[in-house]
PDB file of C-alpha atoms and ligand atoms in Angstrom:
ATOM      1  CA  MET R   1      15.324  10.456 -15.116  1.00 37.00           C
ATOM      2  CA  PHE R   2      17.103   7.835 -17.113  1.00 38.00           C
ATOM      3  CA  TRP R   3      13.893   6.001 -17.719  1.00 37.00           C
ATOM      4  CA  SER R   4      12.010   8.934 -19.213  1.00 39.00           C
ATOM      5  CA  ILE R   5      14.967   9.829 -21.454  1.00 38.00           C
ATOM      6  CA  SER R   6      15.175   6.267 -22.658  1.00 40.00           C
ATOM      7  CA  LEU R   7      11.433   6.098 -23.464  1.00 39.00           C
ATOM      8  CA  LEU R   8      11.562   9.284 -25.498  1.00 40.00           C
ATOM      9  CA  ALA R   9      14.544   8.043 -27.350  1.00 43.00           C
ATOM     10  CA  LEU R  10      12.794   4.781 -28.121  1.00 44.00           C
ATOM     11  CA  ALA R  11       9.683   6.087 -29.868  1.00 47.00           C
ATOM     12  CA  PRO R  12      11.214   7.261 -33.139  1.00 46.00           C
ATOM     13  CA  ALA R  13      13.280   4.057 -33.448  1.00 57.00           C
ATOM     14  CA  VAL R  14      10.139   1.871 -33.326  1.00 58.00           C
ATOM     15  CA  LEU R  15       8.239   4.057 -35.783  1.00 57.00           C
ATOM     16  CA  ALA R  16      11.095   3.832 -38.234  1.00 69.00           C
ATOM     17  CA  CYS R  17      11.346   0.031 -38.127  1.00 76.00           C
ATOM     18  CA  PRO R  18      10.251  -1.761 -41.251  1.00 71.00           C
ATOM     19  CA  ASP R  19       6.868  -3.439 -41.345  1.00 71.00           C
ATOM     20  CA  HIS R  20       6.758  -7.185 -41.306  1.00 61.00           C
ATOM     21  CA  THR R  21       3.989  -9.759 -41.416  1.00 54.00           C
ATOM     22  CA  ARG R  22       3.457 -12.269 -38.649  1.00 52.00           C
ATOM     23  CA  SER R  23       5.207 -15.606 -38.653  1.00 54.00           C
ATOM     24  CA  SER R  24       3.449 -18.811 -39.618  1.00 54.00           C
ATOM     25  CA  ARG R  25       3.555 -21.498 -36.947  1.00 57.00           C
ATOM     26  CA  SER R  26       2.757 -25.021 -36.160  1.00 58.00           C
ATOM     27  CA  LEU R  27       3.113 -27.251 -33.117  1.00 54.00           C
ATOM     28  CA  VAL R  28       5.705 -29.885 -33.826  1.00 51.00           C
ATOM     29  CA  SER R  29       7.165 -31.790 -30.932  1.00 50.00           C
ATOM     30  CA  ARG R  30       8.102 -31.728 -27.258  1.00 45.00           C
ATOM     31  CA  ALA R  31      10.832 -32.559 -24.777  1.00 45.00           C
ATOM     32  CA  THR R  32      13.402 -30.507 -22.938  1.00 51.00           C
ATOM     33  CA  GLY R  33      15.594 -31.671 -20.106  1.00 60.00           C
ATOM     34  CA  ALA R  34      15.056 -30.904 -16.451  1.00 76.00           C
ATOM     35  CA  LYS R  35      17.561 -28.512 -14.950  1.00 88.00           C
ATOM     36  CA  ASP R  36      19.699 -29.329 -11.881  1.00 93.00           C
ATOM     37  CA  TRP R  37      19.737 -25.667 -10.778  1.00 96.00           C
ATOM     38  CA  ASN R  38      17.112 -22.971 -10.173  1.00 95.00           C
ATOM     39  CA  TYR R  39      16.790 -19.327  -9.083  1.00 97.00           C
ATOM     40  CA  THR R  40      16.129 -19.974  -5.402  1.00 95.00           C
ATOM     41  CA  ASP R  41      19.782 -19.355  -4.552  1.00 95.00           C
ATOM     42  CA  PRO R  42      21.992 -18.518  -7.590  1.00 97.00           C
ATOM     43  CA  SER R  43      24.963 -17.935  -5.249  1.00 96.00           C
ATOM     44  CA  SER R  44      25.065 -21.725  -4.582  1.00 96.00           C
ATOM     45  CA  TRP R  45      25.303 -22.758  -8.275  1.00 97.00           C
ATOM     46  CA  GLY R  46      29.091 -23.176  -8.018  1.00 97.00           C
ATOM     47  CA  SER R  47      28.772 -26.001  -5.501  1.00 97.00           C
ATOM     48  CA  ILE R  48      26.112 -28.060  -7.331  1.00 96.00           C
ATOM     49  CA  LYS R  49      28.766 -29.947  -9.325  1.00 96.00           C
ATOM     50  CA  PRO R  50      32.371 -29.426 -10.425  1.00 97.00           C
ATOM     51  CA  GLU R  51      31.300 -28.346 -13.956  1.00 97.00           C
ATOM     52  CA  TYR R  52      29.593 -25.347 -12.359  1.00 97.00           C
ATOM     53  CA  ALA R  53      32.484 -24.312 -10.081  1.00 98.00           C
ATOM     54  CA  ILE R  54      33.302 -21.211 -12.098  1.00 97.00           C
ATOM     55  CA  CYS R  55      29.898 -19.767 -11.161  1.00 98.00           C
ATOM     56  CA  SER R  56      31.505 -19.131  -7.793  1.00 97.00           C
ATOM     57  CA  SER R  57      35.248 -18.928  -8.576  1.00 97.00           C
ATOM     58  CA  GLY R  58      35.076 -16.972 -11.900  1.00 97.00           C
ATOM     59  CA  THR R  59      36.470 -13.481 -12.285  1.00 96.00           C
ATOM     60  CA  MET R  60      34.494 -12.418 -15.361  1.00 97.00           C
ATOM     61  CA  GLN R  61      30.940 -13.324 -14.399  1.00 98.00           C
ATOM     62  CA  SER R  62      27.767 -11.847 -15.802  1.00 98.00           C
ATOM     63  CA  PRO R  63      25.457  -9.942 -15.410  1.00 98.00           C
ATOM     64  CA  ILE R  64      26.938  -6.752 -13.947  1.00 98.00           C
ATOM     65  CA  ASP R  65      25.773  -3.236 -13.109  1.00 97.00           C
ATOM     66  CA  LEU R  66      26.416  -0.785 -15.949  1.00 97.00           C
ATOM     67  CA  PRO R  67      26.918   2.983 -15.585  1.00 96.00           C
ATOM     68  CA  ALA R  68      24.000   5.015 -16.918  1.00 95.00           C
ATOM     69  CA  ASN R  69      24.867   7.044 -20.041  1.00 86.00           C
ATOM     70  CA  ASN R  70      28.581   6.161 -19.805  1.00 94.00           C
ATOM     71  CA  PHE R  71      28.606   4.101 -22.963  1.00 96.00           C
ATOM     72  CA  SER R  72      31.386   2.167 -24.622  1.00 96.00           C
ATOM     73  CA  ASN R  73      33.087   3.359 -27.819  1.00 94.00           C
ATOM     74  CA  THR R  74      35.276   0.347 -28.624  1.00 95.00           C
ATOM     75  CA  HIS R  75      34.401  -3.101 -30.111  1.00 96.00           C
ATOM     76  CA  ALA R  76      31.558  -1.425 -32.072  1.00 97.00           C
ATOM     77  CA  PRO R  77      29.299  -4.047 -33.697  1.00 98.00           C
ATOM     78  CA  THR R  78      28.308  -3.781 -37.401  1.00 97.00           C
ATOM     79  CA  PHE R  79      25.101  -5.705 -38.052  1.00 97.00           C
ATOM     80  CA  LYS R  80      23.871  -7.840 -40.921  1.00 96.00           C
ATOM     81  CA  TYR R  81      20.473  -8.610 -39.528  1.00 94.00           C
ATOM     82  CA  SER R  82      18.239  -8.373 -42.663  1.00 88.00           C
ATOM     83  CA  ALA R  83      17.411 -12.048 -43.179  1.00 83.00           C
ATOM     84  CA  THR R  84      14.261 -13.697 -41.677  1.00 91.00           C
ATOM     85  CA  VAL R  85      14.984 -16.858 -39.690  1.00 94.00           C
ATOM     86  CA  ALA R  86      13.211 -20.146 -39.009  1.00 94.00           C
ATOM     87  CA  GLY R  87      13.404 -22.152 -35.813  1.00 95.00           C
ATOM     88  CA  GLU R  88      11.688 -23.550 -32.732  1.00 96.00           C
ATOM     89  CA  LEU R  89      10.012 -21.569 -30.033  1.00 97.00           C
ATOM     90  CA  THR R  90       9.885 -23.190 -26.595  1.00 97.00           C
ATOM     91  CA  ASN R  91       9.671 -22.100 -22.985  1.00 97.00           C
ATOM     92  CA  TRP R  92      12.955 -22.643 -21.171  1.00 96.00           C
ATOM     93  CA  GLY R  93      11.002 -22.843 -17.932  1.00 96.00           C
ATOM     94  CA  TYR R  94      11.337 -19.139 -17.281  1.00 97.00           C
ATOM     95  CA  GLY R  95      10.216 -17.485 -20.507  1.00 98.00           C
ATOM     96  CA  PRO R  96      10.284 -17.665 -24.318  1.00 98.00           C
ATOM     97  CA  SER R  97      13.310 -19.276 -25.935  1.00 97.00           C
ATOM     98  CA  PHE R  98      13.969 -19.627 -29.664  1.00 97.00           C
ATOM     99  CA  ALA R  99      16.597 -21.783 -31.332  1.00 95.00           C
ATOM    100  CA  LEU R 100      17.395 -21.024 -34.976  1.00 93.00           C
ATOM    101  CA  ASN R 101      17.527 -23.886 -37.392  1.00 88.00           C
ATOM    102  CA  GLU R 102      20.898 -24.984 -38.571  1.00 79.00           C
ATOM    103  CA  THR R 103      21.643 -25.369 -42.278  1.00 71.00           C
ATOM    104  CA  ASN R 104      23.934 -27.976 -43.890  1.00 67.00           C
ATOM    105  CA  GLY R 105      24.595 -29.694 -40.591  1.00 72.00           C
ATOM    106  CA  LYS R 106      25.803 -27.485 -37.778  1.00 82.00           C
ATOM    107  CA  ASP R 107      26.352 -24.371 -39.792  1.00 89.00           C
ATOM    108  CA  TYR R 108      25.002 -20.999 -38.713  1.00 91.00           C
ATOM    109  CA  SER R 109      26.882 -18.901 -41.245  1.00 91.00           C
ATOM    110  CA  GLY R 110      23.683 -18.076 -43.185  1.00 89.00           C
ATOM    111  CA  ASN R 111      22.076 -16.522 -40.052  1.00 92.00           C
ATOM    112  CA  PRO R 112      21.871 -12.858 -39.074  1.00 95.00           C
ATOM    113  CA  SER R 113      25.258 -11.790 -37.758  1.00 97.00           C
ATOM    114  CA  PHE R 114      27.359  -8.914 -36.573  1.00 98.00           C
ATOM    115  CA  THR R 115      31.049  -8.196 -36.867  1.00 98.00           C
ATOM    116  CA  ALA R 116      33.241  -6.560 -34.253  1.00 97.00           C
ATOM    117  CA  ASP R 117      37.039  -6.269 -34.360  1.00 94.00           C
ATOM    118  CA  GLY R 118      37.119  -8.435 -37.464  1.00 96.00           C
ATOM    119  CA  THR R 119      35.285 -11.345 -35.828  1.00 96.00           C
ATOM    120  CA  THR R 120      31.838 -12.337 -37.055  1.00 97.00           C
ATOM    121  CA  TYR R 121      29.255 -13.616 -34.585  1.00 97.00           C
ATOM    122  CA  TYR R 122      26.260 -15.587 -35.893  1.00 96.00           C
ATOM    123  CA  LEU R 123      22.880 -15.651 -34.266  1.00 96.00           C
ATOM    124  CA  ILE R 124      22.199 -19.076 -32.724  1.00 95.00           C
ATOM    125  CA  ALA R 125      19.259 -18.505 -30.317  1.00 96.00           C
ATOM    126  CA  TRP R 126      17.508 -15.999 -28.137  1.00 97.00           C
ATOM    127  CA  HIS R 127      15.499 -15.983 -24.892  1.00 98.00           C
ATOM    128  CA  THR R 128      14.290 -13.596 -22.208  1.00 98.00           C
ATOM    129  CA  HIS R 129      14.879 -13.142 -18.494  1.00 98.00           C
ATOM    130  CA  THR R 130      12.457 -11.545 -16.054  1.00 98.00           C
ATOM    131  CA  PRO R 131      13.360  -9.101 -14.571  1.00 98.00           C
ATOM    132  CA  SER R 132      16.434  -7.822 -16.427  1.00 98.00           C
ATOM    133  CA  GLU R 133      19.773  -9.358 -15.469  1.00 98.00           C
ATOM    134  CA  HIS R 134      22.018  -6.312 -16.194  1.00 98.00           C
ATOM    135  CA  GLU R 135      21.267  -3.290 -14.098  1.00 98.00           C
ATOM    136  CA  ILE R 136      21.796   0.298 -15.154  1.00 97.00           C
ATOM    137  CA  SER R 137      23.261   2.287 -12.242  1.00 97.00           C
ATOM    138  CA  GLY R 138      21.483  -0.007  -9.794  1.00 97.00           C
ATOM    139  CA  THR R 139      18.161  -0.068 -11.682  1.00 97.00           C
ATOM    140  CA  SER R 140      16.688  -3.164 -13.266  1.00 97.00           C
ATOM    141  CA  TYR R 141      14.224  -3.259 -16.142  1.00 98.00           C
ATOM    142  CA  PRO R 142      11.099  -5.478 -16.213  1.00 98.00           C
ATOM    143  CA  ALA R 143      12.850  -8.011 -18.573  1.00 98.00           C
ATOM    144  CA  GLU R 144      15.860  -8.503 -20.814  1.00 98.00           C
ATOM    145  CA  LEU R 145      16.235 -10.115 -24.236  1.00 98.00           C
ATOM    146  CA  HIS R 146      19.450 -12.158 -24.897  1.00 98.00           C
ATOM    147  CA  LEU R 147      20.468 -12.635 -28.486  1.00 98.00           C
ATOM    148  CA  VAL R 148      23.019 -15.476 -28.290  1.00 97.00           C
ATOM    149  CA  HIS R 149      25.707 -15.472 -31.013  1.00 97.00           C
ATOM    150  CA  GLY R 150      28.549 -17.821 -31.761  1.00 95.00           C
ATOM    151  CA  THR R 151      30.956 -19.097 -34.319  1.00 94.00           C
ATOM    152  CA  SER R 152      29.529 -20.511 -37.563  1.00 92.00           C
ATOM    153  CA  SER R 153      29.637 -23.957 -35.879  1.00 91.00           C
ATOM    154  CA  GLY R 154      27.637 -22.781 -32.877  1.00 90.00           C
ATOM    155  CA  THR R 155      30.138 -22.181 -30.074  1.00 92.00           C
ATOM    156  CA  VAL R 156      28.762 -19.304 -28.018  1.00 95.00           C
ATOM    157  CA  ALA R 157      31.035 -16.277 -28.316  1.00 96.00           C
ATOM    158  CA  GLY R 158      28.986 -13.139 -27.933  1.00 97.00           C
ATOM    159  CA  VAL R 159      25.643 -12.093 -26.504  1.00 98.00           C
ATOM    160  CA  ILE R 160      23.581  -8.973 -27.172  1.00 98.00           C
ATOM    161  CA  GLY R 161      21.500  -7.970 -24.146  1.00 98.00           C
ATOM    162  CA  ILE R 162      18.515  -5.668 -24.706  1.00 98.00           C
ATOM    163  CA  PRO R 163      16.637  -4.264 -21.696  1.00 98.00           C
ATOM    164  CA  LEU R 164      12.861  -4.521 -22.118  1.00 98.00           C
ATOM    165  CA  THR R 165      10.632  -1.817 -20.757  1.00 98.00           C
ATOM    166  CA  ALA R 166       6.984  -0.754 -20.749  1.00 96.00           C
ATOM    167  CA  SER R 167       6.011   1.549 -23.550  1.00 97.00           C
ATOM    168  CA  SER R 168       2.919   3.144 -25.024  1.00 96.00           C
ATOM    169  CA  ILE R 169       3.870   1.603 -28.356  1.00 95.00           C
ATOM    170  CA  SER R 170       3.840  -2.219 -28.928  1.00 97.00           C
ATOM    171  CA  SER R 171       6.897  -4.047 -30.128  1.00 98.00           C
ATOM    172  CA  PRO R 172       6.528  -5.460 -33.703  1.00 97.00           C
ATOM    173  CA  PHE R 173       9.382  -7.894 -32.886  1.00 98.00           C
ATOM    174  CA  PHE R 174       7.576  -9.451 -29.930  1.00 98.00           C
ATOM    175  CA  GLU R 175       4.241  -9.296 -31.772  1.00 97.00           C
ATOM    176  CA  GLN R 176       5.636 -11.953 -34.193  1.00 97.00           C
ATOM    177  CA  PHE R 177       5.562 -14.735 -31.612  1.00 97.00           C
ATOM    178  CA  LEU R 178       4.185 -13.576 -28.225  1.00 97.00           C
ATOM    179  CA  GLY R 179       0.820 -15.285 -28.823  1.00 96.00           C
ATOM    180  CA  SER R 180       2.523 -18.618 -29.465  1.00 97.00           C
ATOM    181  CA  VAL R 181       4.842 -18.961 -26.419  1.00 97.00           C
ATOM    182  CA  PRO R 182       4.187 -22.214 -24.480  1.00 97.00           C
ATOM    183  CA  SER R 183       3.625 -21.904 -20.714  1.00 97.00           C
ATOM    184  CA  THR R 184       6.538 -22.226 -18.261  1.00 96.00           C
ATOM    185  CA  THR R 185       5.577 -25.857 -17.532  1.00 95.00           C
ATOM    186  CA  SER R 186       4.970 -26.859 -21.166  1.00 95.00           C
ATOM    187  CA  GLU R 187       7.475 -28.858 -23.162  1.00 92.00           C
ATOM    188  CA  SER R 188       5.901 -27.939 -26.511  1.00 95.00           C
ATOM    189  CA  HIS R 189       7.986 -26.796 -29.395  1.00 95.00           C
ATOM    190  CA  VAL R 190       6.398 -24.375 -31.843  1.00 96.00           C
ATOM    191  CA  GLU R 191       7.905 -24.057 -35.242  1.00 96.00           C
ATOM    192  CA  LEU R 192       8.164 -20.507 -36.583  1.00 96.00           C
ATOM    193  CA  ASP R 193       9.006 -20.230 -40.240  1.00 94.00           C
ATOM    194  CA  GLU R 194       9.698 -16.581 -40.555  1.00 95.00           C
ATOM    195  CA  VAL R 195      10.904 -14.383 -37.700  1.00 96.00           C
ATOM    196  CA  TYR R 196      12.396 -11.045 -38.718  1.00 96.00           C
ATOM    197  CA  MET R 197      15.281 -10.367 -36.368  1.00 96.00           C
ATOM    198  CA  GLY R 198      16.006  -6.930 -37.877  1.00 96.00           C
ATOM    199  CA  LEU R 199      13.052  -5.660 -35.877  1.00 97.00           C
ATOM    200  CA  ALA R 200      14.710  -6.495 -32.567  1.00 97.00           C
ATOM    201  CA  LEU R 201      17.805  -4.612 -33.594  1.00 96.00           C
ATOM    202  CA  CYS R 202      15.837  -1.651 -34.934  1.00 97.00           C
ATOM    203  CA  GLU R 203      13.674  -1.453 -31.846  1.00 98.00           C
ATOM    204  CA  ALA R 204      16.853  -1.269 -29.757  1.00 98.00           C
ATOM    205  CA  GLY R 205      18.055   1.803 -31.685  1.00 97.00           C
ATOM    206  CA  ASN R 206      20.405  -0.413 -33.748  1.00 97.00           C
ATOM    207  CA  LEU R 207      22.706  -0.577 -30.728  1.00 97.00           C
ATOM    208  CA  GLU R 208      24.052   2.859 -31.568  1.00 97.00           C
ATOM    209  CA  SER R 209      24.677   3.197 -27.820  1.00 97.00           C
ATOM    210  CA  TYR R 210      25.917   0.150 -25.930  1.00 98.00           C
ATOM    211  CA  TRP R 211      28.104  -1.128 -23.137  1.00 97.00           C
ATOM    212  CA  THR R 212      30.574  -3.937 -23.914  1.00 97.00           C
ATOM    213  CA  TYR R 213      32.621  -6.107 -21.602  1.00 97.00           C
ATOM    214  CA  LYS R 214      34.044  -9.616 -21.358  1.00 96.00           C
ATOM    215  CA  GLY R 215      31.818 -11.786 -19.222  1.00 97.00           C
ATOM    216  CA  SER R 216      30.059 -15.172 -18.934  1.00 97.00           C
ATOM    217  CA  LEU R 217      26.890 -17.050 -19.488  1.00 97.00           C
ATOM    218  CA  THR R 218      24.390 -15.994 -16.791  1.00 98.00           C
ATOM    219  CA  THR R 219      23.187 -19.580 -16.186  1.00 97.00           C
ATOM    220  CA  PRO R 220      25.206 -22.685 -15.227  1.00 96.00           C
ATOM    221  CA  ALA R 221      27.835 -23.592 -16.266  1.00 96.00           C
ATOM    222  CA  CYS R 222      28.536 -19.789 -16.189  1.00 97.00           C
ATOM    223  CA  THR R 223      31.144 -20.295 -18.909  1.00 96.00           C
ATOM    224  CA  GLU R 224      33.508 -17.292 -19.338  1.00 96.00           C
ATOM    225  CA  GLY R 225      35.323 -16.098 -22.447  1.00 94.00           C
ATOM    226  CA  LEU R 226      32.459 -14.459 -24.241  1.00 95.00           C
ATOM    227  CA  ARG R 227      31.755 -10.805 -24.920  1.00 97.00           C
ATOM    228  CA  TRP R 228      28.613  -8.885 -24.015  1.00 98.00           C
ATOM    229  CA  TRP R 229      27.101  -5.924 -25.781  1.00 98.00           C
ATOM    230  CA  VAL R 230      24.213  -4.442 -23.836  1.00 98.00           C
ATOM    231  CA  SER R 231      22.006  -1.986 -25.621  1.00 98.00           C
ATOM    232  CA  GLY R 232      21.846   1.515 -24.247  1.00 97.00           C
ATOM    233  CA  THR R 233      18.381   1.856 -25.789  1.00 97.00           C
ATOM    234  CA  PRO R 234      15.730  -0.427 -24.230  1.00 98.00           C
ATOM    235  CA  MET R 235      13.106  -2.126 -26.383  1.00 98.00           C
ATOM    236  CA  GLY R 236       9.591  -1.039 -25.586  1.00 98.00           C
ATOM    237  CA  LEU R 237       6.704  -3.489 -25.074  1.00 98.00           C
ATOM    238  CA  SER R 238       3.133  -2.273 -24.722  1.00 98.00           C
ATOM    239  CA  LYS R 239       1.321  -2.924 -21.441  1.00 97.00           C
ATOM    240  CA  ARG R 240      -0.547  -5.817 -23.036  1.00 98.00           C
ATOM    241  CA  GLN R 241       2.671  -7.349 -24.436  1.00 98.00           C
ATOM    242  CA  MET R 242       4.494  -6.968 -21.162  1.00 98.00           C
ATOM    243  CA  SER R 243       1.741  -8.658 -19.221  1.00 98.00           C
ATOM    244  CA  LYS R 244       1.625 -11.430 -21.809  1.00 98.00           C
ATOM    245  CA  LEU R 245       5.399 -11.870 -21.513  1.00 98.00           C
ATOM    246  CA  LYS R 246       5.243 -11.953 -17.748  1.00 98.00           C
ATOM    247  CA  GLY R 247       2.402 -14.498 -17.989  1.00 98.00           C
ATOM    248  CA  VAL R 248       4.736 -16.995 -19.690  1.00 98.00           C
ATOM    249  CA  SER R 249       7.827 -16.150 -17.626  1.00 98.00           C
ATOM    250  CA  GLY R 250       9.185 -16.862 -14.169  1.00 97.00           C
ATOM    251  CA  PHE R 251      11.757 -15.068 -12.020  1.00 98.00           C
ATOM    252  CA  SER R 252      15.066 -15.646 -13.908  1.00 98.00           C
ATOM    253  CA  SER R 253      17.571 -12.956 -12.949  1.00 98.00           C
ATOM    254  CA  ARG R 254      20.859 -14.159 -11.509  1.00 98.00           C
ATOM    255  CA  GLY R 255      21.672 -10.899  -9.800  1.00 97.00           C
ATOM    256  CA  VAL R 256      24.641  -8.581 -10.633  1.00 98.00           C
ATOM    257  CA  GLN R 257      28.060 -10.067 -10.072  1.00 97.00           C
ATOM    258  CA  LYS R 258      31.061  -8.565  -8.356  1.00 93.00           C
ATOM    259  CA  ILE R 259      33.293  -6.642 -10.774  1.00 91.00           C
ATOM    260  CA  ILE R 260      36.709  -8.314 -10.778  1.00 91.00           C
ATOM    261  CA  ALA R 261      38.035  -8.501 -14.347  1.00 88.00           C
ATOM    262  CA  GLN R 262      34.998  -7.518 -16.439  1.00 85.00           C
ATOM    263  CA  ALA R 263      36.316  -4.044 -17.340  1.00 81.00           C
ATOM    264  CA  LEU R 264      34.061  -2.043 -19.616  1.00 81.00           C
ATOM    265  CA  SER R 265      35.170  -1.624 -23.249  1.00 74.00           C
ATOM    266  CA  VAL R 266      38.289  -3.727 -22.694  1.00 74.00           C
TER     267      VAL R 266
HETATM  268 ZN1  LIG Z   1      20.234 -15.285 -20.929  1.00 94.88          ZN
END
């Protein structure tokens, strides 16, 4: 039931999103580091090394299961997402990953941002997980987009999670880069000069419905102290786009964490 309601709600949002031309791109470099963890047994991350201990001992770990239709009404985000961004597209080993360029040294204050409770969060990077990490009343989605935000100097402070689902309409946001994503084993970096982030926001219904809670990074070191906003409106990808995304992705969902201190809306 929830699925069909979500899909119906999604269609008008996509149609109303502004048009935008595709990004220009060029292959520029390579090299990413090997990880000392994987998705074979996420419950063991905490014992890999002391720096990852909080993955097991933390009380505000992410992702979590969220209650269908019981949305938050505090910490409402106000977006300023109209600028196009430039950066590097890579594959983090499990799907597309994009790091926004910095300006004037490590300064992200010119990037798309949102403000909640008087704090401004600047977009630093985004990536996807397959399947979704957050669940909605026990149901996962095919994938999830994470828009990672931080302080103007790049300390991660807030993440927007957007569930991705199959739709009869294609996603103009994903269409900007989906044909350029390196494979899971590639270390290529593809430079994208113009990615319009406003599309992602628009295709998620501008986050007019959301859940918010205090949680953690969902990969080691599972750092706590950041706030999540998960969109109540999923973003729709066409069948072709979803299969393309899955073709450059690997299983990358940590699994929902025990609720200890991650109270909704608090
Ligand atoms: Zn993530």
